[in-house]
CSV table of N, CA, C and O in Angstrom, one decimal:
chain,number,residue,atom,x,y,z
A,1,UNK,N,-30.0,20.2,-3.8
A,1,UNK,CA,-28.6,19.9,-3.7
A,1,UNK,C,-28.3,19.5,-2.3
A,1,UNK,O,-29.0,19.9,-1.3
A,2,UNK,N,-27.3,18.7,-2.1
A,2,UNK,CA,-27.1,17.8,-0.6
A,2,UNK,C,-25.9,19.1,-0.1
A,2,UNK,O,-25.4,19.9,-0.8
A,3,UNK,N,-25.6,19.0,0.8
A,3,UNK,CA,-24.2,20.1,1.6
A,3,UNK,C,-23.8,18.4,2.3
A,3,UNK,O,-23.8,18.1,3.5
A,4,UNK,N,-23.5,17.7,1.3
A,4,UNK,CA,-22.5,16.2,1.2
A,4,UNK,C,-20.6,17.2,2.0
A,4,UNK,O,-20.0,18.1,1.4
A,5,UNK,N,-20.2,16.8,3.0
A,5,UNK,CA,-19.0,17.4,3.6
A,5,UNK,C,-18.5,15.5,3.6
A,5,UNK,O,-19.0,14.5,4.2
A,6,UNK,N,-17.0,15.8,2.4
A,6,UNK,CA,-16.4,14.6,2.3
A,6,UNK,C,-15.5,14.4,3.5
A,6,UNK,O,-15.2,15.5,3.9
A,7,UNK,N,-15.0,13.4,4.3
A,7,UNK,CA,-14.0,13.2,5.4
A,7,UNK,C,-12.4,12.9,4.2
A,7,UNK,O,-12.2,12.6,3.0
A,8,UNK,N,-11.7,13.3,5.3
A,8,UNK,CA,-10.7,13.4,5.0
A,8,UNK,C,-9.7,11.9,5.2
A,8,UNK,O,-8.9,11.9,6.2
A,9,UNK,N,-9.8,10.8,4.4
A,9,UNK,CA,-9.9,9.7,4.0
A,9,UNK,C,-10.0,9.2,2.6
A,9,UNK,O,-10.0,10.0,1.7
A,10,UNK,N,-10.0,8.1,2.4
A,10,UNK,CA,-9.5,7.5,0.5
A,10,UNK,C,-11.0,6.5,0.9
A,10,UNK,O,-11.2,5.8,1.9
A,11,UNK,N,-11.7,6.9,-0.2
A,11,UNK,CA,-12.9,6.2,-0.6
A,11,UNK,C,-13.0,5.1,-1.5
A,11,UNK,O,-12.6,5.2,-2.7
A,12,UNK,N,-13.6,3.7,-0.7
A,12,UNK,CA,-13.9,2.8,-1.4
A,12,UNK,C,-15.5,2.5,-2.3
A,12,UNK,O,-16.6,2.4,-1.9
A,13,UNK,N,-14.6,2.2,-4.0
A,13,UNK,CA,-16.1,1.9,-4.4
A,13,UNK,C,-16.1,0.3,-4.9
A,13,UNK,O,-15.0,-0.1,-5.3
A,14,UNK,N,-17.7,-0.6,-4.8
A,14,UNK,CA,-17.8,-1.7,-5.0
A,14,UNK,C,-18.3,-2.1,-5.9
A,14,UNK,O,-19.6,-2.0,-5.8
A,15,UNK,N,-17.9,-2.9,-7.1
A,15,UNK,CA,-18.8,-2.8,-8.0
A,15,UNK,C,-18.8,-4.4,-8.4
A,15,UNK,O,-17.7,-4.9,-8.7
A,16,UNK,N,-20.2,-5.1,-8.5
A,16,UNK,CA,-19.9,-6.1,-8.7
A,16,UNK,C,-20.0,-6.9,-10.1
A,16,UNK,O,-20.3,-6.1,-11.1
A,17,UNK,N,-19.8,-7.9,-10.3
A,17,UNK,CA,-19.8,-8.1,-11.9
A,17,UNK,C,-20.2,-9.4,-12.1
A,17,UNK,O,-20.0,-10.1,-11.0
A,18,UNK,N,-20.8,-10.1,-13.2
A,18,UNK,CA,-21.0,-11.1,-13.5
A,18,UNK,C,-20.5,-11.8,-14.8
A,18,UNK,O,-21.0,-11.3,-15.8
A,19,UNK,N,-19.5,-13.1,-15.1
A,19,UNK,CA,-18.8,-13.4,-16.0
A,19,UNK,C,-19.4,-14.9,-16.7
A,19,UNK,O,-19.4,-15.5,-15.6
A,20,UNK,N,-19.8,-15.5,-17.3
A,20,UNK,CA,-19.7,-16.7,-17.8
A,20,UNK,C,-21.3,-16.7,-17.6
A,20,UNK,O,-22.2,-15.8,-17.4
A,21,UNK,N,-21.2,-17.9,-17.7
A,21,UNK,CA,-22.8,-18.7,-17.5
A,21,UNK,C,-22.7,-20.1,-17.3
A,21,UNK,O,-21.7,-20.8,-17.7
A,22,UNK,N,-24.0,-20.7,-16.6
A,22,UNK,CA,-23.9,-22.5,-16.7
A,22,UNK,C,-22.8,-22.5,-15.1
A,22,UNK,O,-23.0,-22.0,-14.0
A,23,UNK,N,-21.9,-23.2,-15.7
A,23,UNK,CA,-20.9,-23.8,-15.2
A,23,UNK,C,-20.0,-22.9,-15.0
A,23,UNK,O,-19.4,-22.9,-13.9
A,24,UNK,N,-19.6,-21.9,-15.9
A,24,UNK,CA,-18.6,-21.5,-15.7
A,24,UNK,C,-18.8,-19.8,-15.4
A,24,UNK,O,-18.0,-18.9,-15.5
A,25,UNK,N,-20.2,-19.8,-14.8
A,25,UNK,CA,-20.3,-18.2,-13.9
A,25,UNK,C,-19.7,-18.2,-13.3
A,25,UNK,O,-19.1,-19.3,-12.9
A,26,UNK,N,-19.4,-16.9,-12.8
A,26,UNK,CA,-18.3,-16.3,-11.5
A,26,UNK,C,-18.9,-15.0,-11.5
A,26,UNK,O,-19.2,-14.3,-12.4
A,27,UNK,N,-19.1,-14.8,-10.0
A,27,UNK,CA,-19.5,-13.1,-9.9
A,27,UNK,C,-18.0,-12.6,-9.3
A,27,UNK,O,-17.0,-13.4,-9.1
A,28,UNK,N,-18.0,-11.4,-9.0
A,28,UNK,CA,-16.5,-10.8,-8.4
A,28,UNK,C,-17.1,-9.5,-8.2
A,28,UNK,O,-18.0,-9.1,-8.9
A,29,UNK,N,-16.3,-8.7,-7.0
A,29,UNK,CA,-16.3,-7.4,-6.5
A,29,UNK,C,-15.1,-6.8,-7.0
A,29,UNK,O,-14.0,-7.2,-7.0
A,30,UNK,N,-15.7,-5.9,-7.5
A,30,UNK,CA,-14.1,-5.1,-7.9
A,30,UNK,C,-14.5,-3.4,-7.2
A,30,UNK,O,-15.4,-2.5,-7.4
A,31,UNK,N,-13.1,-3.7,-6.1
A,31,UNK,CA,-13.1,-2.4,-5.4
A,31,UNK,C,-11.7,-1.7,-6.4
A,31,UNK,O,-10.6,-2.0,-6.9
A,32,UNK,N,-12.6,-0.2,-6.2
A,32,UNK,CA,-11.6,0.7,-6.6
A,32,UNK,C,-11.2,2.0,-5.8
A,32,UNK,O,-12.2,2.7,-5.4
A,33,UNK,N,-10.1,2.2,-5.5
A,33,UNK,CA,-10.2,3.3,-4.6
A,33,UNK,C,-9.9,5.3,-5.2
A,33,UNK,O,-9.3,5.7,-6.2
A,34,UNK,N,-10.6,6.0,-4.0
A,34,UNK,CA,-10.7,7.7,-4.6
A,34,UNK,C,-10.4,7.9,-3.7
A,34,UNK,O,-10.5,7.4,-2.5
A,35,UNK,N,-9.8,9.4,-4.3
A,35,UNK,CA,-9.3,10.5,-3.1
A,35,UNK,C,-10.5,11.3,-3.5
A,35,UNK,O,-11.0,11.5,-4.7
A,36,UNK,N,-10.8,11.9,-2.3
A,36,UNK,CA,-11.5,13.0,-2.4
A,36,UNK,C,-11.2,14.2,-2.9
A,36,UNK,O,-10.2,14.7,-2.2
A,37,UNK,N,-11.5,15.1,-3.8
A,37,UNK,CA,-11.1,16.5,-3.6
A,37,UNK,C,-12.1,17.3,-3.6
A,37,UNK,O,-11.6,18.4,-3.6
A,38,UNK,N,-13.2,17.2,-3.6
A,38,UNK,CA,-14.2,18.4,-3.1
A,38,UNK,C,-15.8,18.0,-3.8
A,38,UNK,O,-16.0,17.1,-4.5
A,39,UNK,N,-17.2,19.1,-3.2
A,39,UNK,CA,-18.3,18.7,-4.0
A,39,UNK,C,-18.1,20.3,-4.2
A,39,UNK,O,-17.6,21.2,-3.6
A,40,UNK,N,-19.1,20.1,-5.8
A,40,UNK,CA,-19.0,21.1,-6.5
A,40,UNK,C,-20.5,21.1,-7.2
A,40,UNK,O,-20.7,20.1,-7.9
A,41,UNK,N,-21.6,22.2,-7.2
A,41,UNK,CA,-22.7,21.9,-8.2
A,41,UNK,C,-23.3,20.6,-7.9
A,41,UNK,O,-23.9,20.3,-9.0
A,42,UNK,N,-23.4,19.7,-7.1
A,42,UNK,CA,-24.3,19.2,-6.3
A,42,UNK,C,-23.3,17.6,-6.9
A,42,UNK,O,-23.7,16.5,-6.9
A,43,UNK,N,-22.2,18.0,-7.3
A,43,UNK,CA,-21.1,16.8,-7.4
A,43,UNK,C,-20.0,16.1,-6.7
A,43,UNK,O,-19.2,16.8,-6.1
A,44,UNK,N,-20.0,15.4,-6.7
A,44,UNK,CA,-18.6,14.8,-6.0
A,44,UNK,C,-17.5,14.7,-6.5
A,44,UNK,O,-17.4,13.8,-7.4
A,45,UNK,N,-16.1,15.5,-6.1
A,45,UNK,CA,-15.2,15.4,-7.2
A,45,UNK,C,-14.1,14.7,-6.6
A,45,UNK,O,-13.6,14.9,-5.5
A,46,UNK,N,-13.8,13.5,-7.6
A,46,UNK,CA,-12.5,12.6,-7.4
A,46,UNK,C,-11.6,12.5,-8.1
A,46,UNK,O,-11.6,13.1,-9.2
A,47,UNK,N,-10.4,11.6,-7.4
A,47,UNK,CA,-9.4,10.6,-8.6
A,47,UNK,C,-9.1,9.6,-8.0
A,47,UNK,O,-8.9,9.5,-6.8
A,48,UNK,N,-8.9,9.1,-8.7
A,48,UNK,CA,-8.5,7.3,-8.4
A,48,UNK,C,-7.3,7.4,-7.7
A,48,UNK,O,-6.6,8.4,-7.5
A,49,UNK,N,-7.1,6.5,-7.3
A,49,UNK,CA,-6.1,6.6,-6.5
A,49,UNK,C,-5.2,5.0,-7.0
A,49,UNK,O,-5.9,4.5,-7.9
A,50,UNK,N,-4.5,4.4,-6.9
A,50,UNK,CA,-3.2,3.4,-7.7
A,50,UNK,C,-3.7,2.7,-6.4
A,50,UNK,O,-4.0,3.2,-5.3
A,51,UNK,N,-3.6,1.1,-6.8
A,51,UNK,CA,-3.8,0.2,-6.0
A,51,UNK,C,-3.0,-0.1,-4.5
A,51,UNK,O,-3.3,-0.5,-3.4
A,52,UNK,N,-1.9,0.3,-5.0
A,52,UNK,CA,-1.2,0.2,-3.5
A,52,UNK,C,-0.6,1.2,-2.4
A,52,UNK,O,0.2,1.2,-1.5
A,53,UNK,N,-1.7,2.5,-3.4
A,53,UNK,CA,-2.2,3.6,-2.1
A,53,UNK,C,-1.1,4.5,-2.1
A,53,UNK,O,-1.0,5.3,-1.2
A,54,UNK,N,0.1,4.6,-3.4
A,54,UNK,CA,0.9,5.2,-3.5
A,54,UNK,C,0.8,6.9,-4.4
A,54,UNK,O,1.7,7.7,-4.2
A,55,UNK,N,-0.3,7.1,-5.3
A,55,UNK,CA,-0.2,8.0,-6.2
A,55,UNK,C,-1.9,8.2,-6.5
A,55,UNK,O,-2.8,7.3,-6.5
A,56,UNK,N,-1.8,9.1,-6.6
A,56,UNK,CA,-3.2,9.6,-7.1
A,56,UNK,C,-3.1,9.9,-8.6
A,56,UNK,O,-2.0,10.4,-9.0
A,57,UNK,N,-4.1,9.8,-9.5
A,57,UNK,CA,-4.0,9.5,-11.3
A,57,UNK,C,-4.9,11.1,-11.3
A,57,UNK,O,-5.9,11.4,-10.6
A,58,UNK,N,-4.3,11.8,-11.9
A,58,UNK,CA,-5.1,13.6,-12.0
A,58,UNK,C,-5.9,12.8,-13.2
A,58,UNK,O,-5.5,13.1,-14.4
A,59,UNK,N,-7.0,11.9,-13.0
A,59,UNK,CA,-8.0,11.7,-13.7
A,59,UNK,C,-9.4,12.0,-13.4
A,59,UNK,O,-10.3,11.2,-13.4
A,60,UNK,N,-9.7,13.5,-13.2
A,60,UNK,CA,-11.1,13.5,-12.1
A,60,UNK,C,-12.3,13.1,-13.0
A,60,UNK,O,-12.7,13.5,-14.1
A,61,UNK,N,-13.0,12.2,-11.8
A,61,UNK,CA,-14.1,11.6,-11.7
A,61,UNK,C,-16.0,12.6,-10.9
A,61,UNK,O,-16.4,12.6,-9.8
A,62,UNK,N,-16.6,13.1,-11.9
A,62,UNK,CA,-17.6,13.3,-11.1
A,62,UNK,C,-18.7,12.4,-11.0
A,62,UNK,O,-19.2,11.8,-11.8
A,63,UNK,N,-18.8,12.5,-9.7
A,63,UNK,CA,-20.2,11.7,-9.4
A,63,UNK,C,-21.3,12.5,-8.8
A,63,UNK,O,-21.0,13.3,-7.9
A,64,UNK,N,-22.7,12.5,-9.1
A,64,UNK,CA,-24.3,13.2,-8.4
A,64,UNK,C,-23.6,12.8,-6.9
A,64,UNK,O,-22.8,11.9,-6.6
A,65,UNK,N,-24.1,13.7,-6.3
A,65,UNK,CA,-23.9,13.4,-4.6
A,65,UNK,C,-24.8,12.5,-3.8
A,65,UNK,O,-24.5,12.1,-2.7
A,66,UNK,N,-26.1,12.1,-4.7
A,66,UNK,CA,-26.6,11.1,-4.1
A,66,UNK,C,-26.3,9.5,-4.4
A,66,UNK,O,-26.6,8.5,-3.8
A,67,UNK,N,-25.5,9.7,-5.9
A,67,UNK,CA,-25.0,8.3,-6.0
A,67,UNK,C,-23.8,7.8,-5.3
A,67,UNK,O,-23.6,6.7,-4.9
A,68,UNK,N,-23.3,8.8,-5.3
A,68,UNK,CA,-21.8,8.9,-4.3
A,68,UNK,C,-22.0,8.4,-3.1
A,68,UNK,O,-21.2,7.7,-2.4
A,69,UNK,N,-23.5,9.2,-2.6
A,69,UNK,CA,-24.0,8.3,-1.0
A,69,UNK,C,-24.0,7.3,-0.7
A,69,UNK,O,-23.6,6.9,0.4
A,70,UNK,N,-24.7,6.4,-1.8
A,70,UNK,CA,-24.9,5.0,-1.9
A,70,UNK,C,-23.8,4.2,-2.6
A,70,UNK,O,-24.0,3.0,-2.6
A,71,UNK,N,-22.7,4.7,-3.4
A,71,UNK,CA,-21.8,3.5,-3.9
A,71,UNK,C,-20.8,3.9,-3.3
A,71,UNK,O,-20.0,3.1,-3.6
A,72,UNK,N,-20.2,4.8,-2.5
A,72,UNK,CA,-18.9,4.8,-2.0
A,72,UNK,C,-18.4,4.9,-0.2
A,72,UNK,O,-18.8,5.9,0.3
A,73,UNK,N,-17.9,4.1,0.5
A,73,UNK,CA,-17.8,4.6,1.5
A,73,UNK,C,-16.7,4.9,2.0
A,73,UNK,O,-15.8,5.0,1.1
A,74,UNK,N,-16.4,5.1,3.0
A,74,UNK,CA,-15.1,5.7,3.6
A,74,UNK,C,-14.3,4.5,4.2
A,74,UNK,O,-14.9,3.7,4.9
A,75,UNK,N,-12.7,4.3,3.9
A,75,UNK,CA,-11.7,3.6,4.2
A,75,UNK,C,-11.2,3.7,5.5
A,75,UNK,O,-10.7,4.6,6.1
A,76,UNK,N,-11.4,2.4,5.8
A,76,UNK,CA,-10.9,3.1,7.6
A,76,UNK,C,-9.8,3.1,7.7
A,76,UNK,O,-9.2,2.3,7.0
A,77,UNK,N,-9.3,3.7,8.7
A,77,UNK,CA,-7.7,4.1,9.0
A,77,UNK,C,-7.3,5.0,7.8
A,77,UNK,O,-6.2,4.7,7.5
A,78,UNK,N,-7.6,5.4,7.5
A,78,UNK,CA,-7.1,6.0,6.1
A,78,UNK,C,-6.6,7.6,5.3
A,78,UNK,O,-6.3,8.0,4.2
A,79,UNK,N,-6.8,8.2,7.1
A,79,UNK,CA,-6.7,9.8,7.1
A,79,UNK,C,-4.8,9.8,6.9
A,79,UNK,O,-4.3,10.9,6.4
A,80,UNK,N,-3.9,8.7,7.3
A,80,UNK,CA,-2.9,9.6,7.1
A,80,UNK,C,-2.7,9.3,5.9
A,80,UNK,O,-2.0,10.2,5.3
A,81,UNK,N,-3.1,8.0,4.9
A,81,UNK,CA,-2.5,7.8,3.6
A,81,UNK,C,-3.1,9.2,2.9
A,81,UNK,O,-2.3,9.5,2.0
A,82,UNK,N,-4.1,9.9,3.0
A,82,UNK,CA,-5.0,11.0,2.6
A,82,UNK,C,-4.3,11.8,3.0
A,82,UNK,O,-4.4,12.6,2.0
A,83,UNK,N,-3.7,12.3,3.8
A,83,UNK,CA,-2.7,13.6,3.9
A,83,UNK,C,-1.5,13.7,3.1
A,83,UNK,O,-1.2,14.7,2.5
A,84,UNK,N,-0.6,12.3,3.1
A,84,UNK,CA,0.4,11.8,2.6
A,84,UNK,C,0.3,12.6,0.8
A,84,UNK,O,0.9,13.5,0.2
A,85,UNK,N,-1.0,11.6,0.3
A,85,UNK,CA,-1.5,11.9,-1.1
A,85,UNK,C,-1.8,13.4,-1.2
A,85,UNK,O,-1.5,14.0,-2.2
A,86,UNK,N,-2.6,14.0,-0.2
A,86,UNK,CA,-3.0,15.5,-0.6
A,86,UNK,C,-1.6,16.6,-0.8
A,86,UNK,O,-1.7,17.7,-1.3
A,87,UNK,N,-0.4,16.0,-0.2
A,87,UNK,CA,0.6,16.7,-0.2
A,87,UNK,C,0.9,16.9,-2.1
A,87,UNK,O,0.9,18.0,-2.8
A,88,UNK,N,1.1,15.9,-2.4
A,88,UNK,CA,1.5,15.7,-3.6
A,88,UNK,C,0.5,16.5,-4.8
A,88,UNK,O,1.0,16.7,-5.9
A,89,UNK,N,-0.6,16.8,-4.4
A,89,UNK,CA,-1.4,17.7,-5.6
A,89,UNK,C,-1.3,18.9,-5.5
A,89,UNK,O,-1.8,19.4,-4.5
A,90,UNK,N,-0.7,19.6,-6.4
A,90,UNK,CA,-0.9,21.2,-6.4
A,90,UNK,C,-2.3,21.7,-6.2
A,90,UNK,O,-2.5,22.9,-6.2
């Protein structure tokens, strides 16, 4: 198990995608953003957070801590929207 210590910031993940074929391929990045709330049992525990950084969705997400290493990173400037949002969760 990792001792993974989340920063206190809204985490971006990237995931890319592939649509069509021929002519009419398109790849696209689709970022989605998490709040952190803790690791647990060698987990990472989240929730999404609403695109324009206003509300966090009490939909928790776990991720392994070593995939979490490699698909998510940290949002910069992003510690006061992360205080703002942590207010709002019981």
């Amino acid at each position: 198990m990792s001792d993974l210590v989340l920063s206190e910031g809204i985490y971006v993940k990237r995931s890319k995608s592939e649509f069509g074929g021929g002519s009419t391929f398109r790849e696209c990045v689709l970022e989605t953003l998490w709040f952190p709330y803790g690791v647990k049992d060698g987990y990472a525990q989240l929730f999404p957070v609403t695109d324009d950084l206003k509300r966090v969705l009490r939909i928790m997400d776990k991720i392994p801590v070593e995939r979490f290493k490699e698909e998510y990173s940290l949002k910069e400037n992003s510690r006061d929207i992360y205080l703002e949002l942590k207010a709002t969760i019981p």
